[in-house]
Short mmCIF file of C-alpha atoms in Angstrom, two decimals:
data_model
loop_
_atom_site.label_atom_id
_atom_site.label_comp_id
_atom_site.label_asym_id
_atom_site.label_seq_id
_atom_site.Cartn_x
_atom_site.Cartn_y
_atom_site.Cartn_z
CA GLN A 1 0.00 0.00 0.00
CA VAL A 2 2.85 2.41 0.78
CA ALA A 3 4.48 1.56 -2.56
CA GLU A 4 1.22 2.28 -4.42
CA GLN A 5 0.88 5.67 -2.70
CA ALA A 6 4.51 6.59 -3.50
CA ALA A 7 3.98 5.60 -7.14
CA ALA A 8 0.84 7.71 -7.34
CA GLU A 9 2.65 10.74 -5.88
CA ALA A 10 5.58 10.28 -8.29
CA ALA A 11 3.29 10.24 -11.34
CA ALA A 12 3.58 13.31 -13.50
CA PRO A 13 0.83 15.91 -13.09
CA PRO A 14 -1.85 15.71 -15.74
CA GLU A 15 -1.13 17.68 -18.89
CA VAL A 16 -3.22 20.71 -19.73
CA PRO A 17 -5.72 19.38 -22.25
CA LYS A 18 -4.81 20.06 -25.86
CA LEU A 19 -7.73 21.65 -27.62
CA SER A 20 -7.36 21.61 -31.36
CA SER A 21 -9.27 22.30 -34.53
CA MET A 22 -8.50 22.48 -38.24
CA LEU A 23 -10.15 25.35 -40.09
CA ASP A 24 -10.64 24.85 -43.82
CA PHE A 25 -10.83 28.19 -45.64
CA SER A 26 -11.61 26.65 -49.06
CA VAL A 27 -15.01 26.90 -50.74
CA ASP A 28 -15.96 23.44 -49.37
CA GLY A 29 -14.47 24.08 -45.94
CA MET A 30 -15.94 24.18 -42.47
CA MET A 31 -15.49 27.36 -40.44
CA GLU A 32 -17.89 26.65 -37.58
CA GLY A 33 -17.64 28.95 -34.58
CA VAL A 34 -15.23 31.37 -36.29
CA THR A 35 -15.96 34.96 -37.29
CA LEU A 36 -14.06 36.46 -40.24
CA THR A 37 -13.70 40.12 -41.25
CA GLY A 38 -11.52 41.51 -44.03
CA TRP A 39 -11.52 38.33 -46.12
CA PHE A 40 -12.52 37.82 -49.75
CA ASN A 41 -14.94 35.07 -50.81
CA ALA A 42 -13.73 31.48 -50.53
CA GLU A 43 -12.16 29.88 -53.60
CA PRO A 44 -11.30 26.21 -54.29
CA ASP A 45 -7.75 26.68 -52.89
CA GLY A 46 -8.71 28.76 -49.86
CA ARG A 47 -9.61 32.34 -48.98
CA TRP A 48 -7.53 35.48 -49.57
CA SER A 49 -7.09 37.99 -46.80
CA ASN A 50 -7.30 41.69 -47.54
CA ALA A 51 -3.65 42.81 -47.37
CA ASP A 52 -4.39 45.82 -45.14
CA SER A 53 -6.07 43.76 -42.44
CA ALA A 54 -8.01 40.56 -42.02
CA GLU A 55 -9.25 39.16 -38.72
CA ILE A 56 -10.16 35.71 -37.47
CA ARG A 57 -12.00 35.57 -34.15
CA LEU A 58 -11.01 32.20 -32.73
CA PRO A 59 -13.08 30.58 -29.99
CA ARG A 60 -11.13 30.16 -26.75
CA PRO A 61 -12.44 27.27 -24.65
CA PRO A 62 -12.52 27.91 -20.88
CA GLU A 63 -9.99 25.12 -20.29
CA ALA A 64 -7.53 26.51 -22.87
CA GLY A 65 -3.95 27.05 -21.77
CA GLN A 66 -1.77 30.12 -22.31
CA THR A 67 -0.11 29.01 -25.56
CA LEU A 68 -1.78 29.25 -28.95
CA SER A 69 -0.17 27.24 -31.75
CA LEU A 70 -1.15 28.13 -35.29
CA GLU A 71 -0.19 26.11 -38.36
CA LEU A 72 -1.03 27.93 -41.55
CA PHE A 73 -0.98 26.23 -44.94
CA GLY A 74 -1.19 28.88 -47.62
CA ARG A 75 0.61 31.19 -49.98
CA VAL A 76 1.01 34.81 -51.01
CA PHE A 77 0.89 36.53 -54.40
CA GLY A 78 3.34 38.90 -56.05
CA THR A 79 6.76 37.98 -54.68
CA GLN A 80 8.12 38.13 -58.25
CA VAL A 81 7.25 41.86 -58.14
CA SER A 82 7.81 42.77 -54.48
CA GLY A 83 10.32 40.16 -53.27
CA PRO A 84 9.79 37.97 -50.19
CA ALA A 85 6.58 38.79 -48.33
CA MET A 86 6.17 39.37 -44.60
CA VAL A 87 2.77 38.78 -43.04
CA GLU A 88 2.36 40.32 -39.60
CA VAL A 89 0.33 38.32 -37.05
CA ARG A 90 -1.39 40.25 -34.26
CA ILE A 91 -3.19 38.85 -31.26
CA ASP A 92 -5.79 41.20 -29.79
CA GLY A 93 -4.17 44.11 -31.64
CA VAL A 94 -0.59 43.47 -30.50
CA VAL A 95 2.10 42.20 -32.90
CA ALA A 96 2.93 38.61 -31.92
CA THR A 97 5.07 37.37 -34.82
CA SER A 98 5.60 37.53 -38.58
CA LEU A 99 5.45 34.88 -41.29
CA ARG A 100 7.95 35.07 -44.16
CA PHE A 101 7.03 33.81 -47.63
CA GLU A 102 10.01 33.52 -49.99
CA ASN A 103 7.87 32.93 -53.09
CA ASP A 104 4.27 32.36 -54.19
CA ASP A 105 4.29 28.58 -53.56
CA PHE A 106 2.08 26.97 -50.93
CA THR A 107 3.98 26.51 -47.69
CA ARG A 108 3.25 25.33 -44.15
CA GLN A 109 4.21 27.71 -41.35
CA LYS A 110 3.86 27.07 -37.64
CA VAL A 111 4.06 29.58 -34.81
CA GLU A 112 3.49 29.43 -31.06
CA ILE A 113 2.11 32.53 -29.40
CA ASP A 114 2.09 33.34 -25.70
CA CYS A 115 -1.43 34.48 -24.81
CA SER A 116 -0.85 34.90 -21.08
CA ARG A 117 -1.47 38.66 -21.22
CA LEU A 118 -5.01 38.10 -22.53
CA SER A 119 -7.95 38.10 -20.18
CA ARG A 120 -8.69 34.56 -18.99
CA GLY A 121 -12.41 35.30 -19.15
CA GLY A 122 -12.47 35.98 -22.88
CA THR A 123 -14.28 33.45 -25.04
CA GLU A 124 -12.69 34.67 -28.30
CA VAL A 125 -9.22 35.70 -29.40
CA PRO A 126 -8.89 38.11 -32.32
CA VAL A 127 -6.03 37.07 -34.65
CA SER A 128 -5.28 39.53 -37.43
CA LEU A 129 -3.05 39.28 -40.48
CA ARG A 130 -1.50 42.21 -42.32
CA ARG A 131 0.78 42.18 -45.33
CA ALA A 132 2.73 45.32 -46.13
CA GLY A 133 3.84 45.89 -49.72
CA ALA A 134 1.16 43.70 -51.27
CA VAL A 135 0.36 44.01 -54.95
CA SER A 136 -2.80 43.23 -56.85
CA PRO A 137 -2.78 40.88 -59.85
CA ALA A 138 -3.58 43.95 -62.02
CA GLU A 139 -0.52 45.79 -60.65
CA ALA A 140 1.58 42.71 -61.43
CA GLY A 141 0.30 42.67 -65.02
CA GLU A 142 -1.71 39.48 -64.50
CA GLY A 143 -5.27 40.38 -65.42
CA SER A 144 -7.80 42.89 -64.16
CA ASP A 145 -8.14 41.76 -60.51
CA GLU A 146 -7.41 44.87 -58.42
CA ARG A 147 -7.73 43.23 -54.99
CA ARG A 148 -4.66 43.80 -52.78
CA LEU A 149 -4.13 40.21 -51.72
CA GLY A 150 -2.64 39.37 -48.34
CA VAL A 151 -2.31 35.63 -47.84
CA LEU A 152 -4.33 32.77 -49.32
CA VAL A 153 -5.12 30.50 -46.37
CA HIS A 154 -6.10 26.95 -47.28
CA THR A 155 -6.11 25.54 -43.75
CA LEU A 156 -5.32 26.87 -40.31
CA GLY A 157 -4.59 24.43 -37.53
CA VAL A 158 -5.38 25.81 -34.07
CA VAL A 159 -4.11 24.19 -30.86
CA TRP A 160 -4.50 25.58 -27.35
CA GLN A 161 -1.96 24.24 -24.84
#
């Protein structure tokens, strides 16, 4: 009995539950529980953000930890004109990190963001994307589309730890 008690005390504390979801921004995708502003209509490959600002209001479960991991699968447009693209990621209005896109190919980028400064009582976390120096397809000489495209998001993996 003493050995069982010692073994129980030596066991590692339970991990904070990992709460995850995969958001599909394509025309057939599921975006349940998420509010979007500053995004263009969904296309087969995903949804383009407005370069100036696009926001995703992510649900934050009550049992969520302090770390938000995001895994974005997407691409940018216009690096042949503007060079490598930087997409700024803000959490609740504060710059958290940047994503660098070397070219216009689809790429997977993963970031971990400390959300400890956010109110624990909040049920949503606003994540915004901004791309400086974006060009429209028309400006790049590729048709008449004048939208200033930020990033085309195909999927966004969300994990709270």
